[in-house]
Amino acid sequence: MTALNDLPNRAPAADQSRAPIELIRDLESTSGYWAAVWTMCTLPDVHLICDAPIGCFNLVATAVPDYTDAIPHIHNITPSVMREQEVTLLGTAGAVRRAVEALRSLHPDKTLIVVSTAESEMISSDHSDWLSKLDPPVPFFWSQSLEGDEWEGRDRALLWLWDRFGRKRAAPLSANDAQMVNIIGPTYGCFNSPADLHEVKRLIEGAGGKVNLVYPFEATLEDTPRLSRGAVNVVMYREFGEALAKELGRPYLFAPLGIRETTEFIQQLGDLLGTRAQADAFIAREKQTTLAPLWDLWRGPQGDWFATTEFAVVAGRSYTEGLVRLLADELGMKLHFASGRPRRLGEMDNIQIRETLHKKQPAFLFGSLNEKIYLTEAQAKATHFIPAAFPGAVVRRALGTPFMGYSGVVYIVQEMVNRYYDLVFNFLPFDNVAAAGQPKAADNPLTAASRLVWSEAARAQLDRHLEGIPWISRISASRELRAQVEVYAIKHNLREVTPDIVEQALAATATQR
Amino acid sequence: MASLTVPEGNLITPEIIQTRSKSSVSDLQSRTGHSVSPDYNLTPQTMCPAFGSLRVLTRIDGVQTAMVTDTGCLYGLTFVTHFYAARKSIAAPAFGTKELVAGNVAEAAIAACIEASKMPGTKLVAAISLCVAETAGLTEEMLPKQINGVDVILVRVPAYAIHSHPEAKDVAINALLKRYAPAQTEITADGVERPLTYDGSNEEEEALRRKVIMLGEVFPADPISVDAVLKRLGSGLAATLPSRNLDDYKLARRVGAIAAVHPFYGGSVATLRAAGVPIISGAPVGPEATYNWIKAVAAALKLDGELAEQVAAEERDKCKAIISQFPLRGRVMVCGYEGNELLYARLLVEAGAEVPYISTSIQKSLYTAADEAWLKARGTREIIYQKTLEQDVRALDRYQPDLVLGTTPLSAEAKQRGIPGMYYTNMLSVRPLFLSAGLAGTIQLIRDALERAPRYAWMREFFEGPRPPAPAGPAPINTMD
């Protein structure tokens, strides 16, 4: 949060009593309206009417999901299509009514739900009253789009669905349901959820459970009452979903990320389901199978560089805390910084993350498209960016890319080792060939460079420049920077390299780039 | 159902409702042999209009944007901007109930402008005012003209008032022109204000007067080939707008003519026309339009007529030679939201394709009239402005095309039916179009797409099973009579 204290004098006078204006860069979380669409539209027997202009509809239903996890444009949503006349004159009740009537005749079997948007809330289009008087009544979801964020929005949407379509018809837990487990949370717009969900199901079954309902991702609205049949609930994300789990009144666990947490998850689930022996046997088997690659990498040469490699994370709370646990606490990598979403007090916002990344970049950055842009601005060539959050154009519907569970541990470490290999390859000397496969001219001015004298201060100056570069890339970077300085010195007929020359040389090279 | 009254422009029309209720889902399913989503309904088809402005503005060097809107809109627009427009960080104020209740819309916008202006090298901050801010009432006077020495402009693009993505490009460019190429007027002896005319005393100015600015977002190779042709006439291209260079906007009133190659720059054209700059409409696409366009440029600039005739004829003949070597055969639907669909359709028709149906998100205007008349005279049955997805899907049923150049949902629908489909924006806007050079590449793309038909059929059959015998559907339409 950046408090605004440098408004220029010519600006309209700011009322002192008003709260400071919070500034945002490159938003990483969206609104309650988007949360409602991405939660409710997963239910195939629902059709949403969003009280919105074209843009609000198109972005959430087509433009963004088409390029994120390659969710096809969302079919079961219709906008009221606010135009100027609705905003300024008529209000949107007429447009919503027409949509309700049309959709009722087109989809008699579906449950219509009207959802508010920021714009409809702005013009105070509250349709709850008249919609409730229709026969049958149409539920209205006030998405509180102007307040809260997408995590709160999903929490509210899930609770609302349970309250409205589940609670009253819920059957009490029967003896047959003792091993039943619900998974709460996967919706559209949850990064990498197909692979994580696949892994979590595998862990539940390994621990002796049976998956009852994946809500809402693999459920229908009609299924909602069946949530009561879960003996245990697994909440996929720490960002949201816990509120519904609490409301259901059964024990719940969070989906695990990291070695220890996954082990504890399986054990606790075994305890809750009365299948502890099966859970322990599963863990033992996993160490020999799924997890074996990690043990081998740990013992191999690849394991050594963890200790000297820095990483940073900007992602949802589950991923941020999970990756810090796995990479820093368990594998011993160096944490540059971490900032979870929703953001907690003291965690960096995008403005601060941007400034931090402009100054110094880690070797690995888990993040969203925003961080990728900040790395680009900093021309950070030695940093590996690994997508770990939305927003961002990423396709992750293959089941083999989990971050969660034991499979996630292996996948993440495997990806990092592969990128490390890449990094090493890219920084190996490549001096004998110029562009397009042509042999390089032999008259390299650096052959004479050995006669150059470096002052102690100049050497220190070079080191300072290297500090901003991730550790594994420093050897080759130091070679590169040194060469740049020496070529510059030779071109200027100098015999000694001083701090001034280092600065001039690096500045000149930067300009050429 | 009959009692429904629908305000003009609303996309839910009684006609749509009736058509859908008559031909029920199961009906459609039995005709097409596969599942047609029952949900293709009541959905307009254009990218969020505001994105047009963002795309233009974020791509200009030295321009930073500040977006004044709610978080949902901001999230979506930031996403598409980072993906489609520029890798440029975007500043915004938090804008929720708290801020709206406090009523400090302008302060919030100014704060975001200040943050945006901090980027080194910033020359201009564009404050983009979207639905919620517009509804809350953010007006031009509330923003300072400059902040810390950086120019500030307000670009107002609420999606409920700007009806399409291309038209929002026009809003952005017009805002730039008004600031960077203000009308220079003089008062004549009899007290009449009129555009300041150049007196011919400055050589540089004189050279600029012989040149053209092209108004329309085109592939970067197009201006190069256009410039080469114009140079043969003794003219040249001074710039193409939207440009990545802010200085290009300053030239707009100083050139000899503006070639508005896309039909939706109505606001910018009006601004320039009012300042006395001649406007050339149409674009050098396909043999006939290329010939006419080159002659029109020469006429507007008062260049050598004989030379123009010769150059125009040469370019036309080159186009014709390419077409005779690689003619197109097949029925193509052209359904984008970019606003340049009529141009593409002209090219395809001249190359031999049948284009019975064209749809676009822009409005019908003076600038679409010539192309519309030309196309209708050559077999195009329907041209739909401000179209809806339902209209496009029904056209698929009606025209049974061999290729669909469409929006994402329409292309997906075509592919689902085993018909080659391409996303208009991604595939066509990324290659040259103008003159003979553009023609060759475009024809090749279309020919390739048509030839890939068996793959689309194979994939459809793999996922959705064999097709039932063809129903007695609509008779093929021969539009070439």
PDB file of N, CA and C in Angstrom, chain A residues 256-313:
ATOM      1  N   PRO A 256      -2.138 -30.459   0.695  1.00  0.00           N
ATOM      2  CA  PRO A 256      -0.763 -30.230   1.123  1.00  0.00           C
ATOM      3  C   PRO A 256       0.204 -29.876  -0.009  1.00  0.00           C
ATOM      4  N   LEU A 257       1.227 -29.091   0.334  1.00  0.00           N
ATOM      5  CA  LEU A 257       2.322 -28.808  -0.595  1.00  0.00           C
ATOM      6  C   LEU A 257       3.625 -28.957   0.176  1.00  0.00           C
ATOM      7  N   GLY A 258       4.549 -29.756  -0.302  1.00  0.00           N
ATOM      8  CA  GLY A 258       5.805 -30.002   0.407  1.00  0.00           C
ATOM      9  C   GLY A 258       5.841 -31.418   0.963  1.00  0.00           C
ATOM     10  N   ILE A 259       7.050 -31.849   1.337  1.00  0.00           N
ATOM     11  CA  ILE A 259       7.236 -33.248   1.747  1.00  0.00           C
ATOM     12  C   ILE A 259       6.560 -33.515   3.096  1.00  0.00           C
ATOM     13  N   ARG A 260       6.897 -32.672   4.067  1.00  0.00           N
ATOM     14  CA  ARG A 260       6.367 -32.920   5.413  1.00  0.00           C
ATOM     15  C   ARG A 260       4.857 -32.755   5.464  1.00  0.00           C
ATOM     16  N   GLU A 261       4.390 -31.678   4.815  1.00  0.00           N
ATOM     17  CA  GLU A 261       2.956 -31.417   4.898  1.00  0.00           C
ATOM     18  C   GLU A 261       2.154 -32.527   4.222  1.00  0.00           C
ATOM     19  N   THR A 262       2.683 -33.038   3.120  1.00  0.00           N
ATOM     20  CA  THR A 262       1.974 -34.118   2.436  1.00  0.00           C
ATOM     21  C   THR A 262       1.927 -35.365   3.326  1.00  0.00           C
ATOM     22  N   THR A 263       3.038 -35.650   3.977  1.00  0.00           N
ATOM     23  CA  THR A 263       3.080 -36.819   4.863  1.00  0.00           C
ATOM     24  C   THR A 263       2.063 -36.658   5.999  1.00  0.00           C
ATOM     25  N   GLU A 264       2.074 -35.484   6.599  1.00  0.00           N
ATOM     26  CA  GLU A 264       1.113 -35.235   7.691  1.00  0.00           C
ATOM     27  C   GLU A 264      -0.328 -35.316   7.210  1.00  0.00           C
ATOM     28  N   PHE A 265      -0.544 -34.802   6.021  1.00  0.00           N
ATOM     29  CA  PHE A 265      -1.905 -34.821   5.445  1.00  0.00           C
ATOM     30  C   PHE A 265      -2.411 -36.265   5.337  1.00  0.00           C
ATOM     31  N   ILE A 266      -1.566 -37.130   4.814  1.00  0.00           N
ATOM     32  CA  ILE A 266      -1.990 -38.526   4.614  1.00  0.00           C
ATOM     33  C   ILE A 266      -2.240 -39.193   5.977  1.00  0.00           C
ATOM     34  N   GLN A 267      -1.340 -38.905   6.918  1.00  0.00           N
ATOM     35  CA  GLN A 267      -1.501 -39.498   8.254  1.00  0.00           C
ATOM     36  C   GLN A 267      -2.773 -39.001   8.933  1.00  0.00           C
ATOM     37  N   GLN A 268      -2.986 -37.678   8.888  1.00  0.00           N
ATOM     38  CA  GLN A 268      -4.170 -37.115   9.550  1.00  0.00           C
ATOM     39  C   GLN A 268      -5.455 -37.617   8.903  1.00  0.00           C
ATOM     40  N   LEU A 269      -5.428 -37.715   7.589  1.00  0.00           N
ATOM     41  CA  LEU A 269      -6.616 -38.211   6.894  1.00  0.00           C
ATOM     42  C   LEU A 269      -6.874 -39.657   7.320  1.00  0.00           C
ATOM     43  N   GLY A 270      -5.791 -40.446   7.420  1.00  0.00           N
ATOM     44  CA  GLY A 270      -5.926 -41.839   7.883  1.00  0.00           C
ATOM     45  C   GLY A 270      -6.546 -41.883   9.271  1.00  0.00           C
ATOM     46  N   ASP A 271      -6.100 -40.980  10.146  1.00  0.00           N
ATOM     47  CA  ASP A 271      -6.650 -40.943  11.504  1.00  0.00           C
ATOM     48  C   ASP A 271      -8.145 -40.591  11.477  1.00  0.00           C
ATOM     49  N   LEU A 272      -8.484 -39.590  10.664  1.00  0.00           N
ATOM     50  CA  LEU A 272      -9.880 -39.128  10.623  1.00  0.00           C
ATOM     51  C   LEU A 272     -10.813 -40.179  10.026  1.00  0.00           C
ATOM     52  N   LEU A 273     -10.285 -40.954   9.074  1.00  0.00           N
ATOM     53  CA  LEU A 273     -11.135 -41.927   8.390  1.00  0.00           C
ATOM     54  C   LEU A 273     -11.039 -43.313   9.030  1.00  0.00           C
ATOM     55  N   GLY A 274     -10.170 -43.446  10.022  1.00  0.00           N
ATOM     56  CA  GLY A 274      -9.968 -44.762  10.643  1.00  0.00           C
ATOM     57  C   GLY A 274      -9.186 -45.713   9.752  1.00  0.00           C
ATOM     58  N   THR A 275      -8.324 -45.164   8.902  1.00  0.00           N
ATOM     59  CA  THR A 275      -7.553 -46.010   7.976  1.00  0.00           C
ATOM     60  C   THR A 275      -6.063 -45.717   8.122  1.00  0.00           C
ATOM     61  N   ARG A 276      -5.591 -45.490   9.332  1.00  0.00           N
ATOM     62  CA  ARG A 276      -4.218 -45.060   9.554  1.00  0.00           C
ATOM     63  C   ARG A 276      -3.201 -46.086   9.005  1.00  0.00           C
ATOM     64  N   ALA A 277      -3.497 -47.368   9.214  1.00  0.00           N
ATOM     65  CA  ALA A 277      -2.533 -48.397   8.770  1.00  0.00           C
ATOM     66  C   ALA A 277      -2.357 -48.322   7.253  1.00  0.00           C
ATOM     67  N   GLN A 278      -3.471 -48.159   6.560  1.00  0.00           N
ATOM     68  CA  GLN A 278      -3.421 -48.063   5.099  1.00  0.00           C
ATOM     69  C   GLN A 278      -2.645 -46.806   4.677  1.00  0.00           C
ATOM     70  N   ALA A 279      -2.873 -45.706   5.403  1.00  0.00           N
ATOM     71  CA  ALA A 279      -2.189 -44.452   5.094  1.00  0.00           C
ATOM     72  C   ALA A 279      -0.682 -44.602   5.277  1.00  0.00           C
ATOM     73  N   ASP A 280      -0.272 -45.220   6.367  1.00  0.00           N
ATOM     74  CA  ASP A 280       1.165 -45.402   6.613  1.00  0.00           C
ATOM     75  C   ASP A 280       1.802 -46.278   5.535  1.00  0.00           C
ATOM     76  N   ALA A 281       1.092 -47.314   5.159  1.00  0.00           N
ATOM     77  CA  ALA A 281       1.616 -48.203   4.108  1.00  0.00           C
ATOM     78  C   ALA A 281       1.769 -47.440   2.794  1.00  0.00           C
ATOM     79  N   PHE A 282       0.814 -46.559   2.537  1.00  0.00           N
ATOM     80  CA  PHE A 282       0.846 -45.750   1.308  1.00  0.00           C
ATOM     81  C   PHE A 282       2.084 -44.838   1.312  1.00  0.00           C
ATOM     82  N   ILE A 283       2.329 -44.195   2.449  1.00  0.00           N
ATOM     83  CA  ILE A 283       3.498 -43.307   2.552  1.00  0.00           C
ATOM     84  C   ILE A 283       4.785 -44.100   2.288  1.00  0.00           C
ATOM     85  N   ALA A 284       4.864 -45.271   2.889  1.00  0.00           N
ATOM     86  CA  ALA A 284       6.066 -46.094   2.710  1.00  0.00           C
ATOM     87  C   ALA A 284       6.256 -46.448   1.233  1.00  0.00           C
ATOM     88  N   ARG A 285       5.160 -46.778   0.585  1.00  0.00           N
ATOM     89  CA  ARG A 285       5.227 -47.147  -0.833  1.00  0.00           C
ATOM     90  C   ARG A 285       5.622 -45.934  -1.679  1.00  0.00           C
ATOM     91  N   GLU A 286       5.073 -44.775  -1.348  1.00  0.00           N
ATOM     92  CA  GLU A 286       5.352 -43.551  -2.109  1.00  0.00           C
ATOM     93  C   GLU A 286       6.833 -43.193  -2.077  1.00  0.00           C
ATOM     94  N   LYS A 287       7.471 -43.427  -0.922  1.00  0.00           N
ATOM     95  CA  LYS A 287       8.898 -43.115  -0.814  1.00  0.00           C
ATOM     96  C   LYS A 287       9.703 -43.943  -1.818  1.00  0.00           C
ATOM     97  N   GLN A 288       9.242 -45.152  -2.083  1.00  0.00           N
ATOM     98  CA  GLN A 288       9.957 -46.034  -3.010  1.00  0.00           C
ATOM     99  C   GLN A 288       9.601 -45.736  -4.470  1.00  0.00           C
ATOM    100  N   THR A 289       8.452 -45.068  -4.670  1.00  0.00           N
ATOM    101  CA  THR A 289       7.980 -44.895  -6.049  1.00  0.00           C
ATOM    102  C   THR A 289       7.935 -43.414  -6.445  1.00  0.00           C
ATOM    103  N   THR A 290       6.811 -42.759  -6.150  1.00  0.00           N
ATOM    104  CA  THR A 290       6.616 -41.363  -6.582  1.00  0.00           C
ATOM    105  C   THR A 290       7.768 -40.469  -6.141  1.00  0.00           C
ATOM    106  N   LEU A 291       8.176 -40.604  -4.893  1.00  0.00           N
ATOM    107  CA  LEU A 291       9.159 -39.684  -4.322  1.00  0.00           C
ATOM    108  C   LEU A 291      10.610 -40.078  -4.609  1.00  0.00           C
ATOM    109  N   ALA A 292      10.818 -41.285  -5.130  1.00  0.00           N
ATOM    110  CA  ALA A 292      12.200 -41.758  -5.338  1.00  0.00           C
ATOM    111  C   ALA A 292      13.066 -40.787  -6.145  1.00  0.00           C
ATOM    112  N   PRO A 293      12.530 -40.152  -7.182  1.00  0.00           N
ATOM    113  CA  PRO A 293      13.392 -39.223  -7.942  1.00  0.00           C
ATOM    114  C   PRO A 293      13.958 -38.096  -7.066  1.00  0.00           C
ATOM    115  N   LEU A 294      13.194 -37.649  -6.078  1.00  0.00           N
ATOM    116  CA  LEU A 294      13.693 -36.571  -5.224  1.00  0.00           C
ATOM    117  C   LEU A 294      14.889 -37.064  -4.401  1.00  0.00           C
ATOM    118  N   TRP A 295      14.763 -38.231  -3.855  1.00  0.00           N
ATOM    119  CA  TRP A 295      15.855 -38.817  -3.056  1.00  0.00           C
ATOM    120  C   TRP A 295      17.128 -38.940  -3.908  1.00  0.00           C
ATOM    121  N   ASP A 296      16.929 -39.364  -5.169  1.00  0.00           N
ATOM    122  CA  ASP A 296      18.084 -39.511  -6.060  1.00  0.00           C
ATOM    123  C   ASP A 296      18.697 -38.160  -6.423  1.00  0.00           C
ATOM    124  N   LEU A 297      17.860 -37.174  -6.658  1.00  0.00           N
ATOM    125  CA  LEU A 297      18.391 -35.837  -6.974  1.00  0.00           C
ATOM    126  C   LEU A 297      19.102 -35.247  -5.762  1.00  0.00           C
ATOM    127  N   TRP A 298      18.535 -35.469  -4.598  1.00  0.00           N
ATOM    128  CA  TRP A 298      19.115 -34.952  -3.360  1.00  0.00           C
ATOM    129  C   TRP A 298      20.516 -35.516  -3.147  1.00  0.00           C
ATOM    130  N   ARG A 299      20.670 -36.826  -3.428  1.00  0.00           N
ATOM    131  CA  ARG A 299      21.978 -37.466  -3.235  1.00  0.00           C
ATOM    132  C   ARG A 299      22.935 -37.124  -4.383  1.00  0.00           C
ATOM    133  N   GLY A 300      22.389 -36.754  -5.532  1.00  0.00           N
ATOM    134  CA  GLY A 300      23.223 -36.492  -6.705  1.00  0.00           C
ATOM    135  C   GLY A 300      23.814 -35.081  -6.678  1.00  0.00           C
ATOM    136  N   PRO A 301      24.617 -34.751  -7.689  1.00  0.00           N
ATOM    137  CA  PRO A 301      25.259 -33.438  -7.736  1.00  0.00           C
ATOM    138  C   PRO A 301      24.258 -32.291  -7.846  1.00  0.00           C
ATOM    139  N   GLN A 302      23.076 -32.586  -8.374  1.00  0.00           N
ATOM    140  CA  GLN A 302      22.082 -31.526  -8.543  1.00  0.00           C
ATOM    141  C   GLN A 302      21.662 -30.938  -7.197  1.00  0.00           C
ATOM    142  N   GLY A 303      21.677 -31.782  -6.181  1.00  0.00           N
ATOM    143  CA  GLY A 303      21.228 -31.337  -4.859  1.00  0.00           C
ATOM    144  C   GLY A 303      22.107 -30.254  -4.266  1.00  0.00           C
ATOM    145  N   ASP A 304      23.365 -30.214  -4.699  1.00  0.00           N
ATOM    146  CA  ASP A 304      24.321 -29.300  -4.065  1.00  0.00           C
ATOM    147  C   ASP A 304      24.004 -27.823  -4.287  1.00  0.00           C
ATOM    148  N   TRP A 305      23.471 -27.506  -5.466  1.00  0.00           N
ATOM    149  CA  TRP A 305      23.308 -26.072  -5.757  1.00  0.00           C
ATOM    150  C   TRP A 305      22.095 -25.463  -5.072  1.00  0.00           C
ATOM    151  N   PHE A 306      21.219 -26.292  -4.489  1.00  0.00           N
ATOM    152  CA  PHE A 306      20.063 -25.717  -3.794  1.00  0.00           C
ATOM    153  C   PHE A 306      20.510 -24.640  -2.794  1.00  0.00           C
ATOM    154  N   ALA A 307      21.564 -24.950  -2.058  1.00  0.00           N
ATOM    155  CA  ALA A 307      21.986 -24.076  -0.955  1.00  0.00           C
ATOM    156  C   ALA A 307      22.426 -22.691  -1.427  1.00  0.00           C
ATOM    157  N   THR A 308      22.848 -22.576  -2.677  1.00  0.00           N
ATOM    158  CA  THR A 308      23.373 -21.296  -3.150  1.00  0.00           C
ATOM    159  C   THR A 308      22.399 -20.602  -4.101  1.00  0.00           C
ATOM    160  N   THR A 309      21.228 -21.172  -4.289  1.00  0.00           N
ATOM    161  CA  THR A 309      20.313 -20.630  -5.292  1.00  0.00           C
ATOM    162  C   THR A 309      19.167 -19.879  -4.630  1.00  0.00           C
ATOM    163  N   GLU A 310      18.934 -18.655  -5.129  1.00  0.00           N
ATOM    164  CA  GLU A 310      17.877 -17.832  -4.556  1.00  0.00           C
ATOM    165  C   GLU A 310      16.589 -17.970  -5.354  1.00  0.00           C
ATOM    166  N   PHE A 311      15.492 -17.930  -4.643  1.00  0.00           N
ATOM    167  CA  PHE A 311      14.204 -17.931  -5.349  1.00  0.00           C
ATOM    168  C   PHE A 311      13.261 -16.929  -4.691  1.00  0.00           C
ATOM    169  N   ALA A 312      12.229 -16.575  -5.443  1.00  0.00           N
ATOM    170  CA  ALA A 312      11.188 -15.689  -4.908  1.00  0.00           C
ATOM    171  C   ALA A 312       9.843 -16.231  -5.366  1.00  0.00           C
ATOM    172  N   VAL A 313       8.801 -15.941  -4.601  1.00  0.00           N
ATOM    173  CA  VAL A 313       7.462 -16.408  -4.946  1.00  0.00           C
ATOM    174  C   VAL A 313       6.439 -15.281  -4.802  1.00  0.00           C
TER     175      VAL A 313
END
